[in-house]
CSV table of C-alpha atoms and ligand atoms in Angstrom, one decimal:
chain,number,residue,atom,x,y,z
U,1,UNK,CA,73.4,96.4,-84.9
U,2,UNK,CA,75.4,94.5,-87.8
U,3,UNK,CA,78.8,93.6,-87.5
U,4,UNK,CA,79.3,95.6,-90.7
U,5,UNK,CA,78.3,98.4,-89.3
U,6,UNK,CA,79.6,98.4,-85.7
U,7,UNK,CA,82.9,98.2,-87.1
U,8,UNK,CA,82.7,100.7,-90.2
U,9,UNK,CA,84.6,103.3,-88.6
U,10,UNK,CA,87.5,101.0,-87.3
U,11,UNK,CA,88.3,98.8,-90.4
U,12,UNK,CA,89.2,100.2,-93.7
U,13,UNK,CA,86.8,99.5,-97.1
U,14,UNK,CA,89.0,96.7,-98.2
U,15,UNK,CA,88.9,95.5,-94.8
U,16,UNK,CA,85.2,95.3,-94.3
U,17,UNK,CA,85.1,93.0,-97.5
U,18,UNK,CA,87.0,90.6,-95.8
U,19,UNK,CA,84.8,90.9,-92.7
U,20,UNK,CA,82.4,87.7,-92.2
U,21,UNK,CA,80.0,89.3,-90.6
U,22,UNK,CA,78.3,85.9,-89.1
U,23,UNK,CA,79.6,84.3,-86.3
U,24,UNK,CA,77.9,81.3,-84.0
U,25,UNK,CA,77.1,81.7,-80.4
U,26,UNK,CA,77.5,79.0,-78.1
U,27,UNK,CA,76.4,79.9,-74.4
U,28,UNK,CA,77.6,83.6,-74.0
U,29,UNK,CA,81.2,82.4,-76.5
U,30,UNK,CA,80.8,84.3,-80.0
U,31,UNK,CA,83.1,82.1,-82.3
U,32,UNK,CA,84.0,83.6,-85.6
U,33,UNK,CA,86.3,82.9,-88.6
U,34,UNK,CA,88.9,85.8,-89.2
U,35,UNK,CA,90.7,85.5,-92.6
U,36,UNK,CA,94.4,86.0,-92.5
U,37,UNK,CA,94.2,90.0,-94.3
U,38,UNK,CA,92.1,90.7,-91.0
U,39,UNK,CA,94.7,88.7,-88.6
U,40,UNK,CA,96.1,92.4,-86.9
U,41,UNK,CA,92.3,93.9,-86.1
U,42,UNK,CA,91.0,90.6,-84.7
U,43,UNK,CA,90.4,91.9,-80.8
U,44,UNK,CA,88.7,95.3,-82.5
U,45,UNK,CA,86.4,92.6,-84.0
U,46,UNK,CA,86.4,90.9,-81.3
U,47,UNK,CA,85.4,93.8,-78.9
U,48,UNK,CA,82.7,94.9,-81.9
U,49,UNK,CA,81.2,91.5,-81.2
U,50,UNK,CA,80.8,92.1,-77.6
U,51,UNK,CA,79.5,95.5,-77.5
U,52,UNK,CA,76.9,94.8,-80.5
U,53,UNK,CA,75.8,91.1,-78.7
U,54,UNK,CA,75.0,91.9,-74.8
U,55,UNK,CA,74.7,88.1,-73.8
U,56,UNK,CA,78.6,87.6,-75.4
U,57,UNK,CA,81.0,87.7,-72.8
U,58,UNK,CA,84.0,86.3,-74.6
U,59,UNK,CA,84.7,86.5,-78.3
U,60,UNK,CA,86.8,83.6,-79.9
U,61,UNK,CA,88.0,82.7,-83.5
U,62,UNK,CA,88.8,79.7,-85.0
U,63,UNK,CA,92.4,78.9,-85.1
U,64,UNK,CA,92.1,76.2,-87.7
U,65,UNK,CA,89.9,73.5,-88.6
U,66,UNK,CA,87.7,70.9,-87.0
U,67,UNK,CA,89.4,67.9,-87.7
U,68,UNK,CA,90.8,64.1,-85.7
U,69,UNK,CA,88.7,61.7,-84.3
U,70,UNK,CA,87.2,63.6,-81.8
U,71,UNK,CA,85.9,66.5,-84.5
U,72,UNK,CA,87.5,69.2,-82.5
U,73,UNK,CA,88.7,72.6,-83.4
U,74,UNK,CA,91.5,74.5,-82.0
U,75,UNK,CA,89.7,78.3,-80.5
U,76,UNK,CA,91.8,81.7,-79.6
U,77,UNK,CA,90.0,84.0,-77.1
U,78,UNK,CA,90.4,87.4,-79.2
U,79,UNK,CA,88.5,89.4,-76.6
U,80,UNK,CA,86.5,89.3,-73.5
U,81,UNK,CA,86.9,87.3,-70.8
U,82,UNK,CA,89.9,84.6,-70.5
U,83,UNK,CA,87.2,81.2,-70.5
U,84,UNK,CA,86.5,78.7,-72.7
U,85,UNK,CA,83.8,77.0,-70.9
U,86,UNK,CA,80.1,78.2,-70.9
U,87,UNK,CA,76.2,77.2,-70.8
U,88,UNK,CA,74.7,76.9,-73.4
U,89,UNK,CA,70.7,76.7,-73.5
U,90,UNK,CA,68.7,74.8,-76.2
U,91,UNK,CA,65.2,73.2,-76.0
U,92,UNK,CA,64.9,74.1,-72.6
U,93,UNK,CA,68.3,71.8,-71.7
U,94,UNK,CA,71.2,73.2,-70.1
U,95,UNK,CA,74.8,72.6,-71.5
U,96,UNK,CA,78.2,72.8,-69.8
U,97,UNK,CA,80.8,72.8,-72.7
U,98,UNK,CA,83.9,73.3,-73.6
U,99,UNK,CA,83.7,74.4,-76.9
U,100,UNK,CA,87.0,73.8,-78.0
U,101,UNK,CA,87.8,70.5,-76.5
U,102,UNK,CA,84.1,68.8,-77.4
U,103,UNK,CA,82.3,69.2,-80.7
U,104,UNK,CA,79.1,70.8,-80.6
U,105,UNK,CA,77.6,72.9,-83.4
U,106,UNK,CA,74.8,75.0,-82.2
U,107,UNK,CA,73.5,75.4,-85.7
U,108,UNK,CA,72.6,71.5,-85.4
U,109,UNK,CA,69.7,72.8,-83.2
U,110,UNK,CA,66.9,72.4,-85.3
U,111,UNK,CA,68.1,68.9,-86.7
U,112,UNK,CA,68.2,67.7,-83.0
U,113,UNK,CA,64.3,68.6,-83.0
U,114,UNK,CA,63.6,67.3,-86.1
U,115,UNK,CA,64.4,64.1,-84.5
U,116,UNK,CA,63.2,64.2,-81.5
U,117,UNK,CA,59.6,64.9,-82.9
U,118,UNK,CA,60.0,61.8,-85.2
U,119,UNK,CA,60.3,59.5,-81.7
U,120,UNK,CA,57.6,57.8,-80.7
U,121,UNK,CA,56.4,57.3,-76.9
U,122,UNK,CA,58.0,54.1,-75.6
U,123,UNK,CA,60.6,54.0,-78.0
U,124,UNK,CA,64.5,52.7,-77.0
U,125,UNK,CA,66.8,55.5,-78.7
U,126,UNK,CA,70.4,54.9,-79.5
U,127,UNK,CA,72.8,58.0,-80.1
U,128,UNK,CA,76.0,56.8,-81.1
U,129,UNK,CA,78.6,59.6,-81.3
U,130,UNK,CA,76.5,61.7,-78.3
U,131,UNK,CA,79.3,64.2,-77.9
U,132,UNK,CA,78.0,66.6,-74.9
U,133,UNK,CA,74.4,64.7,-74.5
U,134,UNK,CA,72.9,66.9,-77.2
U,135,UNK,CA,70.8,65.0,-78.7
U,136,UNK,CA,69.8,62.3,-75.9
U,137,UNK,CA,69.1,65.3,-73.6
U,138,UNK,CA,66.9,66.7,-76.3
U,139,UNK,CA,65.5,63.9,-77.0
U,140,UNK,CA,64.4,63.1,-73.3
U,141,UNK,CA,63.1,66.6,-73.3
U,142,UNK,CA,61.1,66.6,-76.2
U,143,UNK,CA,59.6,63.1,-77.0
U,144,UNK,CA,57.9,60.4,-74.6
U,145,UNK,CA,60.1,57.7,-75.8
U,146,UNK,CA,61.1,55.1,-72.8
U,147,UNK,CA,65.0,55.3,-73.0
U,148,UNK,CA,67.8,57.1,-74.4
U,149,UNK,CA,71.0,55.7,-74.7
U,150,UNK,CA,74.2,57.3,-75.7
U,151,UNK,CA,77.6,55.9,-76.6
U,152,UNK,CA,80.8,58.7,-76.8
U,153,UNK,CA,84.7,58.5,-77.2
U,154,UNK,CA,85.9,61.9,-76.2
U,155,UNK,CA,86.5,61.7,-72.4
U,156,UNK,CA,85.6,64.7,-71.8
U,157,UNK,CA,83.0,65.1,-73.6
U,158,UNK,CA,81.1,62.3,-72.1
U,159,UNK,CA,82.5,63.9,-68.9
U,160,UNK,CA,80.4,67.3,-70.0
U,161,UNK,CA,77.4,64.8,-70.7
U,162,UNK,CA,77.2,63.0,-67.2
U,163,UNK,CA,77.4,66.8,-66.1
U,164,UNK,CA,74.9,67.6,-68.2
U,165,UNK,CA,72.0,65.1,-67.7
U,166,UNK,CA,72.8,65.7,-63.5
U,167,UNK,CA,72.3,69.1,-64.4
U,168,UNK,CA,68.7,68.9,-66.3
U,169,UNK,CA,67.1,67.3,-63.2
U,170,UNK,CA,64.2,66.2,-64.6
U,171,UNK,CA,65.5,64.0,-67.5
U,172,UNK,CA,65.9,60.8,-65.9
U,173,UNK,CA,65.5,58.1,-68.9
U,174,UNK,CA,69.0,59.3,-70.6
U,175,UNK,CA,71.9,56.5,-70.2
U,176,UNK,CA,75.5,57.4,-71.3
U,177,UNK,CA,78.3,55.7,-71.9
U,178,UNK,CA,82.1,56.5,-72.4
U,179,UNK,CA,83.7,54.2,-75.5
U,180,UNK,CA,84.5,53.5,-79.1
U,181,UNK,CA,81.1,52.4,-80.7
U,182,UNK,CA,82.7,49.6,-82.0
U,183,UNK,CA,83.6,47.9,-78.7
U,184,UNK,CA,80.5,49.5,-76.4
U,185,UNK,CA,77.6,48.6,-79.3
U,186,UNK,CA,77.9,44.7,-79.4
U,187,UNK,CA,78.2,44.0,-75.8
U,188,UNK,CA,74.2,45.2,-75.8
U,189,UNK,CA,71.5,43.3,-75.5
U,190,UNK,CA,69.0,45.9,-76.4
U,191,UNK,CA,67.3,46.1,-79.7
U,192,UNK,CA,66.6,49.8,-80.5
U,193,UNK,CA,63.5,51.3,-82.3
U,194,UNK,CA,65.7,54.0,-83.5
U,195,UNK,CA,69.6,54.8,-83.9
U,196,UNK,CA,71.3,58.4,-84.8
U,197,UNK,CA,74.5,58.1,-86.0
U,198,UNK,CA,75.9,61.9,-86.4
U,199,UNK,CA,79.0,61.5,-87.4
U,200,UNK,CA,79.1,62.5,-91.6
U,201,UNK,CA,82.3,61.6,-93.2
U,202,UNK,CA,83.4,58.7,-91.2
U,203,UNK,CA,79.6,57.4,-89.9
U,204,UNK,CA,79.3,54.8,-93.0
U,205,UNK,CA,82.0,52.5,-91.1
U,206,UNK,CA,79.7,52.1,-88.7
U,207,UNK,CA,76.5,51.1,-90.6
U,208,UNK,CA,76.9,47.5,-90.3
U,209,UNK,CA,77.1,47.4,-86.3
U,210,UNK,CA,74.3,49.9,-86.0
U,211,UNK,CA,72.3,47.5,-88.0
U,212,UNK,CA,72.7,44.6,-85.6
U,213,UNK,CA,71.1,46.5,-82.7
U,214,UNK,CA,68.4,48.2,-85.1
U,215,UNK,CA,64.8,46.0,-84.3
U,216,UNK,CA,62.9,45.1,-87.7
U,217,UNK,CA,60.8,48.0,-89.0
U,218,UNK,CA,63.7,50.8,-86.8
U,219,UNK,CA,64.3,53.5,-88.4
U,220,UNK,CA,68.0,54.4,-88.9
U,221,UNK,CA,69.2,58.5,-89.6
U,222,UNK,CA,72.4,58.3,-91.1
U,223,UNK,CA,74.8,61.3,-91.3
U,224,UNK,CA,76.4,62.1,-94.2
U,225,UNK,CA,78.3,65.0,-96.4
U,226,UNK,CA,77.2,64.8,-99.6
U,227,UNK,CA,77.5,66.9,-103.1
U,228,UNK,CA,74.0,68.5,-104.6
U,229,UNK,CA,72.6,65.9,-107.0
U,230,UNK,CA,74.3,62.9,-105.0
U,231,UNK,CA,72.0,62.8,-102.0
U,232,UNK,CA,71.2,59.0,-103.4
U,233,UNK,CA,75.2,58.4,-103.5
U,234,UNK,CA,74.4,58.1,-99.4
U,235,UNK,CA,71.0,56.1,-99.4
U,236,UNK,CA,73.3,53.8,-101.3
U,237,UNK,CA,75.5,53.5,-98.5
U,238,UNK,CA,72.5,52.2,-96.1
U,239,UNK,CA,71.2,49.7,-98.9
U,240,UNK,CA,74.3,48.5,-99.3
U,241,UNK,CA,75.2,47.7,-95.7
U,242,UNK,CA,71.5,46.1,-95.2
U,243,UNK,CA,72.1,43.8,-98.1
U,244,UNK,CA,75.5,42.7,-96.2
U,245,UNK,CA,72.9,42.2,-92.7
U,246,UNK,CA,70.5,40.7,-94.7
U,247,UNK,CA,68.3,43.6,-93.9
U,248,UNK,CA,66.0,45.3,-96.7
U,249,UNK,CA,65.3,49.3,-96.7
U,250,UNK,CA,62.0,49.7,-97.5
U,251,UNK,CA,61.7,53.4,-96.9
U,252,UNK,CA,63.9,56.8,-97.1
U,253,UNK,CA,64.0,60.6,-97.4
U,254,UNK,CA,67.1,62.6,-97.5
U,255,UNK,CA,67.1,65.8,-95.2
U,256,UNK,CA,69.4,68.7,-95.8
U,257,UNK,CA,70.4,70.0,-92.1
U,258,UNK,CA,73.7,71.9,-92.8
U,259,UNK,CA,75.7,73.9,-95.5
U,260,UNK,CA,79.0,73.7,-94.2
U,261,UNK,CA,80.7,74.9,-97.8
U,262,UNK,CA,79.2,76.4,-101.0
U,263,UNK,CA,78.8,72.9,-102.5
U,264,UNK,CA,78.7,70.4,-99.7
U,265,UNK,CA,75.7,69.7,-97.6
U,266,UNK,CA,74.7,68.1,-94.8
U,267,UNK,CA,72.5,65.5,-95.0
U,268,UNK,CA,70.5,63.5,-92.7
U,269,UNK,CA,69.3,59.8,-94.5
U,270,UNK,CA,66.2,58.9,-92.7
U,271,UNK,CA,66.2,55.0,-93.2
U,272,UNK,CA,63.1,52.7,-92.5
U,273,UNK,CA,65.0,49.2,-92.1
U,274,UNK,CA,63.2,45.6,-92.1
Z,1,SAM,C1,80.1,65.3,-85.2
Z,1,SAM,S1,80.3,64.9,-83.5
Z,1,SAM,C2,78.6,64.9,-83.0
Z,1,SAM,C3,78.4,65.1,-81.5
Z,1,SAM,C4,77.0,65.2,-81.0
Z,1,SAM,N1,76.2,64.1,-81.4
Z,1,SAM,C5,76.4,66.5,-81.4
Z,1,SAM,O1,75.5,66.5,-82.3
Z,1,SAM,O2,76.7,67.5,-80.7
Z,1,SAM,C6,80.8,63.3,-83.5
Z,1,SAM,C7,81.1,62.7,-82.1
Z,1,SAM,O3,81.5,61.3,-82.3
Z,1,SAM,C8,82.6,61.0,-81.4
Z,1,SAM,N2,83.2,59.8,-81.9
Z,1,SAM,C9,84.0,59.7,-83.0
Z,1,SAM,N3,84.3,58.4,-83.2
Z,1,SAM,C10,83.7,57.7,-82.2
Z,1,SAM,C11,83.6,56.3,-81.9
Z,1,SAM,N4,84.3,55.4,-82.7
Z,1,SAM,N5,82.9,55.9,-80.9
Z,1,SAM,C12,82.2,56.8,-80.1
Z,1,SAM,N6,82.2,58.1,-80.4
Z,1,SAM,C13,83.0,58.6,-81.4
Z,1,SAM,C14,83.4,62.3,-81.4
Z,1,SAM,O4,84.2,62.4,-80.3
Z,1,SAM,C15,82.3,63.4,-81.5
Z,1,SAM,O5,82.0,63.8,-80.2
């Protein structure tokens, strides 16, 4: 049953168009956006949630915006049980989160995929910004290629990681470490096939220093926000930063992966860099 409709006979007309009747589900945590006019019926949406989704355990809404370094977003626990950890299962990986103290966005899951099927057996993978392990666990799991290695700031999220790869026992080719990028990345002496850099609106600082460690004829995905119409605004971005390596892009296609507001996307630029 709809949200909509679980809840028609508990929230007024005017109230049900204020309902967002979506809401993600990470493990068995439903986390939904309540606008302000809906504030004082938030646990009977809450409990609605709960009894309409049987795997939902604990109902939380976002109490403001993802935002800082770390991309995290404050959550309120509007009904259910009093946890804000849970499993979450993707790809046939299992993982331990936090969702409010670690970003993960489970509507990333195809995009993690995506990627994954573009690897190539043998391949050295570099993740940086690997939050929980997502995509190096995915990754492992779904490609042949010979290593994974991912670089993360958030201490705890890089805790949830180590957790994470001891708890998919069979993934053994996944390397994590805990650090800024900037100070981790040049003390490698790998050269990588292929580096993901999810981080859109702050990722283009870090162009430059994942070109260094990118081998001739890698291919880079760069994450970025972007307007419809300015998809090329971001290619930009990569060409620019090879010409300052002395690198030339010789081949790119912009992928939409997420609609985070009416006019914003998000883009992935799959880069082929010489
Ligand atoms: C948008 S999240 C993506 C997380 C993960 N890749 C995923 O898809 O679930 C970006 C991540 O980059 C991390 N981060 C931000 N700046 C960083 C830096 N300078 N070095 C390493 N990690 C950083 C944040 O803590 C966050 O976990």
């Amino acid at each position: 049953m709809k949200l909509k409709e679980a809840l028609r006979n508990d929230l007024t007309e005017e109230e049900l168009q204020h309902l967002i009747g979506s809401f993600d589900v990470v493990g068995d945590i439903a986390i939904i956006i309540i606008p302000p006019e809906l504030e004082a019926k938030e646990g009977i949406i809450g409990d609605a949630i709960i009894n309409i989704q049987k795997n939902v355990k604990v109902a939380a809404k976002r109490n403001g915006i993802v935002s800082g370094e770390f991309r995290t977003i404050p959550l309120k626990i509007i009904a259910g049980e009093n946890r804000k950890e849970t499993i979450h299962k993707e790809h046939g990986v299992r993982f331990f989160l936090n969702p409010e103290k670690v970003y993960f966005s489970v509507r990333s899951n195809n995009e993690r995929k995506r990627v994954a099927n573009l690897a190539r057996p043998g391949e050295e993978v570099l993740v940086m910004f690997s939050g929980i392990g997502a995509f190096p666990l995915v990754i492992a799991k779904l490609s042949q290629a010979n290593e994974i290695t991912g670089i993360e700031k958030n201490k705890i999220a890089h805790e949830y990681a180590l957790q994470n790869l001891a708890a998919n026992r069979k993934i053994n080719n996944v390397k994590l470490l805990e650090g800024d990028v900037k100070d981790v990345l040049p003390t490698f002496d790998t050269m990588f096939d292929r580096v993901i850099m999810p981080l859109p609106k702050t990722g283009e600082l870090f162009i430059d220093i994942a070109l260094v460690k990118l081998k001739k004829g890698g291919w880079l995905h760069f994450y970025d926000f972007q307007q419809e119409g300015s998809f090329d605004d971001s290619v930009e971005k990569v060409r620019t930063a090879c010409q300052r390596q002395n690198r030339e892009l010789i081949e790119s296609e912009s992928i939409v992966c997420g609609h985070p507001s009416p006019r914003v996307y998000r883009i992935c630029v799959d880069a082929k860099i010489r």
